[in-house]
PDB file of C-alpha atoms in Angstrom:
ATOM      1  CA  GLN A   1     111.848  77.224  75.882  1.00 82.00           C
ATOM      2  CA  VAL A   2     110.595  78.819  78.569  1.00 87.00           C
ATOM      3  CA  GLN A   3     107.536  81.111  77.304  1.00 93.00           C
ATOM      4  CA  LEU A   4     105.746  83.331  79.459  1.00 95.00           C
ATOM      5  CA  VAL A   5     101.908  84.929  78.577  1.00 96.00           C
ATOM      6  CA  GLU A   6     100.258  87.757  80.493  1.00 97.00           C
ATOM      7  CA  THR A   7      96.557  88.202  80.345  1.00 97.00           C
ATOM      8  CA  GLY A   8      94.026  89.832  82.350  1.00 97.00           C
ATOM      9  CA  GLY A   9      95.170  93.983  81.520  1.00 97.00           C
ATOM     10  CA  GLY A  10      92.315  96.610  80.595  1.00 97.00           C
ATOM     11  CA  SER A  11      90.790  99.292  81.315  1.00 98.00           C
ATOM     12  CA  VAL A  12      89.361 100.244  84.243  1.00 98.00           C
ATOM     13  CA  GLN A  13      87.954 103.446  86.555  1.00 98.00           C
ATOM     14  CA  ALA A  14      90.528 104.865  89.344  1.00 98.00           C
ATOM     15  CA  GLY A  15      89.414 102.627  92.417  1.00 98.00           C
ATOM     16  CA  GLY A  16      88.678  99.387  90.859  1.00 98.00           C
ATOM     17  CA  SER A  17      90.195  96.628  90.581  1.00 98.00           C
ATOM     18  CA  LEU A  18      91.787  93.747  88.191  1.00 98.00           C
ATOM     19  CA  ILE A  19      93.718  90.744  88.368  1.00 98.00           C
ATOM     20  CA  LEU A  20      97.265  89.551  85.702  1.00 98.00           C
ATOM     21  CA  SER A  21      97.882  86.011  84.933  1.00 97.00           C
ATOM     22  CA  CYS A  22     100.762  84.584  83.898  1.00 96.00           C
ATOM     23  CA  ALA A  23     100.802  82.006  82.202  1.00 94.00           C
ATOM     24  CA  VAL A  24     104.897  80.080  82.244  1.00 92.00           C
ATOM     25  CA  SER A  25     105.400  76.906  80.245  1.00 90.00           C
ATOM     26  CA  GLY A  26     108.788  75.133  79.614  1.00 86.00           C
ATOM     27  CA  TYR A  27     109.175  74.260  82.853  1.00 74.00           C
ATOM     28  CA  THR A  28     107.843  74.197  86.523  1.00 60.00           C
ATOM     29  CA  ASP A  29     110.492  74.871  88.448  1.00 73.00           C
ATOM     30  CA  SER A  30     109.662  76.884  91.572  1.00 75.00           C
ATOM     31  CA  SER A  31     113.635  77.953  92.069  1.00 81.00           C
ATOM     32  CA  TYR A  32     112.774  80.653  89.544  1.00 88.00           C
ATOM     33  CA  HIS A  33     112.015  83.939  90.993  1.00 92.00           C
ATOM     34  CA  MET A  34     108.614  85.539  89.367  1.00 94.00           C
ATOM     35  CA  ALA A  35     107.842  89.349  88.543  1.00 96.00           C
ATOM     36  CA  TRP A  36     105.958  91.707  87.427  1.00 98.00           C
ATOM     37  CA  PHE A  37     107.406  94.758  85.938  1.00 98.00           C
ATOM     38  CA  ARG A  38     105.445  97.665  84.064  1.00 98.00           C
ATOM     39  CA  ARG A  39     106.286 100.250  81.535  1.00 98.00           C
ATOM     40  CA  ALA A  40     104.382 103.536  81.297  1.00 96.00           C
ATOM     41  CA  PRO A  41     105.326 105.687  78.552  1.00 90.00           C
ATOM     42  CA  GLY A  42     108.147 107.906  78.570  1.00 93.00           C
ATOM     43  CA  GLU A  43     108.704 106.409  81.519  1.00 94.00           C
ATOM     44  CA  GLU A  44     111.717 103.486  83.077  1.00 95.00           C
ATOM     45  CA  ARG A  45     110.365 100.210  83.303  1.00 96.00           C
ATOM     46  CA  GLU A  46     109.573  99.544  87.169  1.00 96.00           C
ATOM     47  CA  GLY A  47     109.997  96.507  89.069  1.00 97.00           C
ATOM     48  CA  VAL A  48     106.390  96.336  90.683  1.00 98.00           C
ATOM     49  CA  ALA A  49     106.180  92.909  92.466  1.00 98.00           C
ATOM     50  CA  ARG A  50     107.743  89.897  92.911  1.00 96.00           C
ATOM     51  CA  ILE A  51     107.908  86.001  94.725  1.00 95.00           C
ATOM     52  CA  TYR A  52     109.998  83.483  95.298  1.00 93.00           C
ATOM     53  CA  THR A  53     109.339  80.215  96.802  1.00 88.00           C
ATOM     54  CA  GLY A  54     112.354  77.731  96.131  1.00 85.00           C
ATOM     55  CA  ASP A  55     112.743  77.170  99.722  1.00 87.00           C
ATOM     56  CA  GLY A  56     109.658  76.049 100.438  1.00 87.00           C
ATOM     57  CA  SER A  57     108.425  79.078 101.834  1.00 91.00           C
ATOM     58  CA  THR A  58     106.589  82.084 100.238  1.00 91.00           C
ATOM     59  CA  HIS A  59     109.250  85.475  99.923  1.00 94.00           C
ATOM     60  CA  THR A  60     107.251  88.346  97.997  1.00 97.00           C
ATOM     61  CA  HIS A  61     108.576  92.145  97.473  1.00 97.00           C
ATOM     62  CA  TYR A  62     106.520  95.369  96.061  1.00 98.00           C
ATOM     63  CA  ALA A  63     107.571  98.346  95.031  1.00 97.00           C
ATOM     64  CA  ASP A  64     106.836 101.554  97.408  1.00 97.00           C
ATOM     65  CA  SER A  65     104.238 102.957  95.015  1.00 97.00           C
ATOM     66  CA  VAL A  66     102.197  99.541  94.666  1.00 98.00           C
ATOM     67  CA  LYS A  67     102.443  98.149  98.622  1.00 98.00           C
ATOM     68  CA  GLY A  68      99.188  97.321 100.156  1.00 98.00           C
ATOM     69  CA  ARG A  69      97.322  97.747  96.490  1.00 98.00           C
ATOM     70  CA  PHE A  70      98.596  95.032  94.838  1.00 98.00           C
ATOM     71  CA  THR A  71      99.678  91.155  95.832  1.00 98.00           C
ATOM     72  CA  ILE A  72     101.259  88.801  93.909  1.00 98.00           C
ATOM     73  CA  SER A  73     100.780  85.438  94.181  1.00 96.00           C
ATOM     74  CA  ARG A  74     101.372  81.880  92.886  1.00 91.00           C
ATOM     75  CA  GLY A  75      98.881  78.923  91.301  1.00 86.00           C
ATOM     76  CA  ASP A  76      99.184  75.463  93.449  1.00 75.00           C
ATOM     77  CA  ALA A  77     100.503  73.927  90.094  1.00 72.00           C
ATOM     78  CA  LYS A  78     103.360  76.760  89.910  1.00 72.00           C
ATOM     79  CA  ASN A  79     103.062  77.220  86.679  1.00 87.00           C
ATOM     80  CA  THR A  80     100.606  80.861  86.761  1.00 92.00           C
ATOM     81  CA  VAL A  81     101.860  83.687  88.609  1.00 95.00           C
ATOM     82  CA  TYR A  82      99.284  85.950  89.677  1.00 97.00           C
ATOM     83  CA  LEU A  83      99.009  90.339  90.299  1.00 98.00           C
ATOM     84  CA  GLN A  84      95.659  91.053  91.948  1.00 98.00           C
ATOM     85  CA  MET A  85      95.347  95.008  92.109  1.00 98.00           C
ATOM     86  CA  ASN A  86      93.309  97.270  94.037  1.00 98.00           C
ATOM     87  CA  SER A  87      92.407 100.786  94.300  1.00 98.00           C
ATOM     88  CA  LEU A  88      94.182 101.471  91.016  1.00 98.00           C
ATOM     89  CA  LYS A  89      95.292 104.788  90.254  1.00 98.00           C
ATOM     90  CA  PRO A  90      95.885 106.614  87.078  1.00 97.00           C
ATOM     91  CA  GLU A  91      99.566 106.507  87.599  1.00 96.00           C
ATOM     92  CA  ASP A  92      99.270 102.559  87.596  1.00 98.00           C
ATOM     93  CA  THR A  93      98.542 103.075  83.679  1.00 98.00           C
ATOM     94  CA  ALA A  94     101.485 100.889  81.924  1.00 98.00           C
ATOM     95  CA  MET A  95     102.088  97.713  79.898  1.00 98.00           C
ATOM     96  CA  TYR A  96     102.774  95.173  82.533  1.00 98.00           C
ATOM     97  CA  TYR A  97     105.069  92.152  82.010  1.00 98.00           C
ATOM     98  CA  CYS A  98     105.618  89.210  83.986  1.00 97.00           C
ATOM     99  CA  ALA A  99     109.255  87.549  84.321  1.00 96.00           C
ATOM    100  CA  ALA A 100     111.017  84.554  85.597  1.00 93.00           C
ATOM    101  CA  GLY A 101     114.594  84.713  86.494  1.00 91.00           C
ATOM    102  CA  VAL A 102     117.171  83.212  88.857  1.00 88.00           C
ATOM    103  CA  GLN A 103     119.511  84.587  91.472  1.00 88.00           C
ATOM    104  CA  VAL A 104     123.094  85.617  90.308  1.00 89.00           C
ATOM    105  CA  PRO A 105     125.924  83.641  92.354  1.00 89.00           C
ATOM    106  CA  GLY A 106     127.465  84.865  94.881  1.00 89.00           C
ATOM    107  CA  THR A 107     125.441  88.213  94.690  1.00 88.00           C
ATOM    108  CA  ARG A 108     121.688  89.320  95.892  1.00 87.00           C
ATOM    109  CA  GLU A 109     120.844  90.056  92.298  1.00 88.00           C
ATOM    110  CA  LEU A 110     117.967  88.898  90.180  1.00 90.00           C
ATOM    111  CA  ALA A 111     118.535  88.127  86.699  1.00 91.00           C
ATOM    112  CA  TYR A 112     115.536  88.072  84.831  1.00 94.00           C
ATOM    113  CA  GLN A 113     116.030  85.833  81.704  1.00 92.00           C
ATOM    114  CA  TYR A 114     112.568  85.389  80.344  1.00 94.00           C
ATOM    115  CA  TRP A 115     109.864  87.709  79.654  1.00 96.00           C
ATOM    116  CA  GLY A 116     106.487  88.261  78.275  1.00 96.00           C
ATOM    117  CA  GLN A 117     104.969  89.668  75.968  1.00 97.00           C
ATOM    118  CA  GLY A 118     103.052  92.256  78.245  1.00 97.00           C
ATOM    119  CA  THR A 119      99.196  93.584  79.079  1.00 98.00           C
ATOM    120  CA  GLN A 120      97.959  96.847  78.878  1.00 98.00           C
ATOM    121  CA  VAL A 121      96.513  98.210  81.914  1.00 98.00           C
ATOM    122  CA  SER A 122      94.855 101.489  81.696  1.00 98.00           C
ATOM    123  CA  VAL A 123      93.157 103.429  84.514  1.00 98.00           C
ATOM    124  CA  SER A 124      91.505 106.460  84.043  1.00 97.00           C
ATOM    125  CA  SER A 125      90.603 108.761  86.609  1.00 94.00           C
TER     126      SER A 125
END
């Protein structure tokens, strides 16, 4: 049973930083794509960042809204995924979710099969 547990959320003032962690248990296969999503009240879920290391290289992708401010990374043991968030803005306020998934065969789409419960990030102005 794959489980993802997010920690590190909290309240911070604009311009501050937070580090979110996602502890993965039940597998250690780096072929999974790992991602962070967020959902603000009344908004659609948004993909924030994703990382893939299954081919021996590190591939990352960021939403335009966080590019240059957020950094996604995997721990050395590959069973932890981090999201370093700098220069936080009030619009970053949301519940942040960690997810694990695979590429749909024959497509470039990713299907996220496993999700954590989320950790709240609140940024005040």
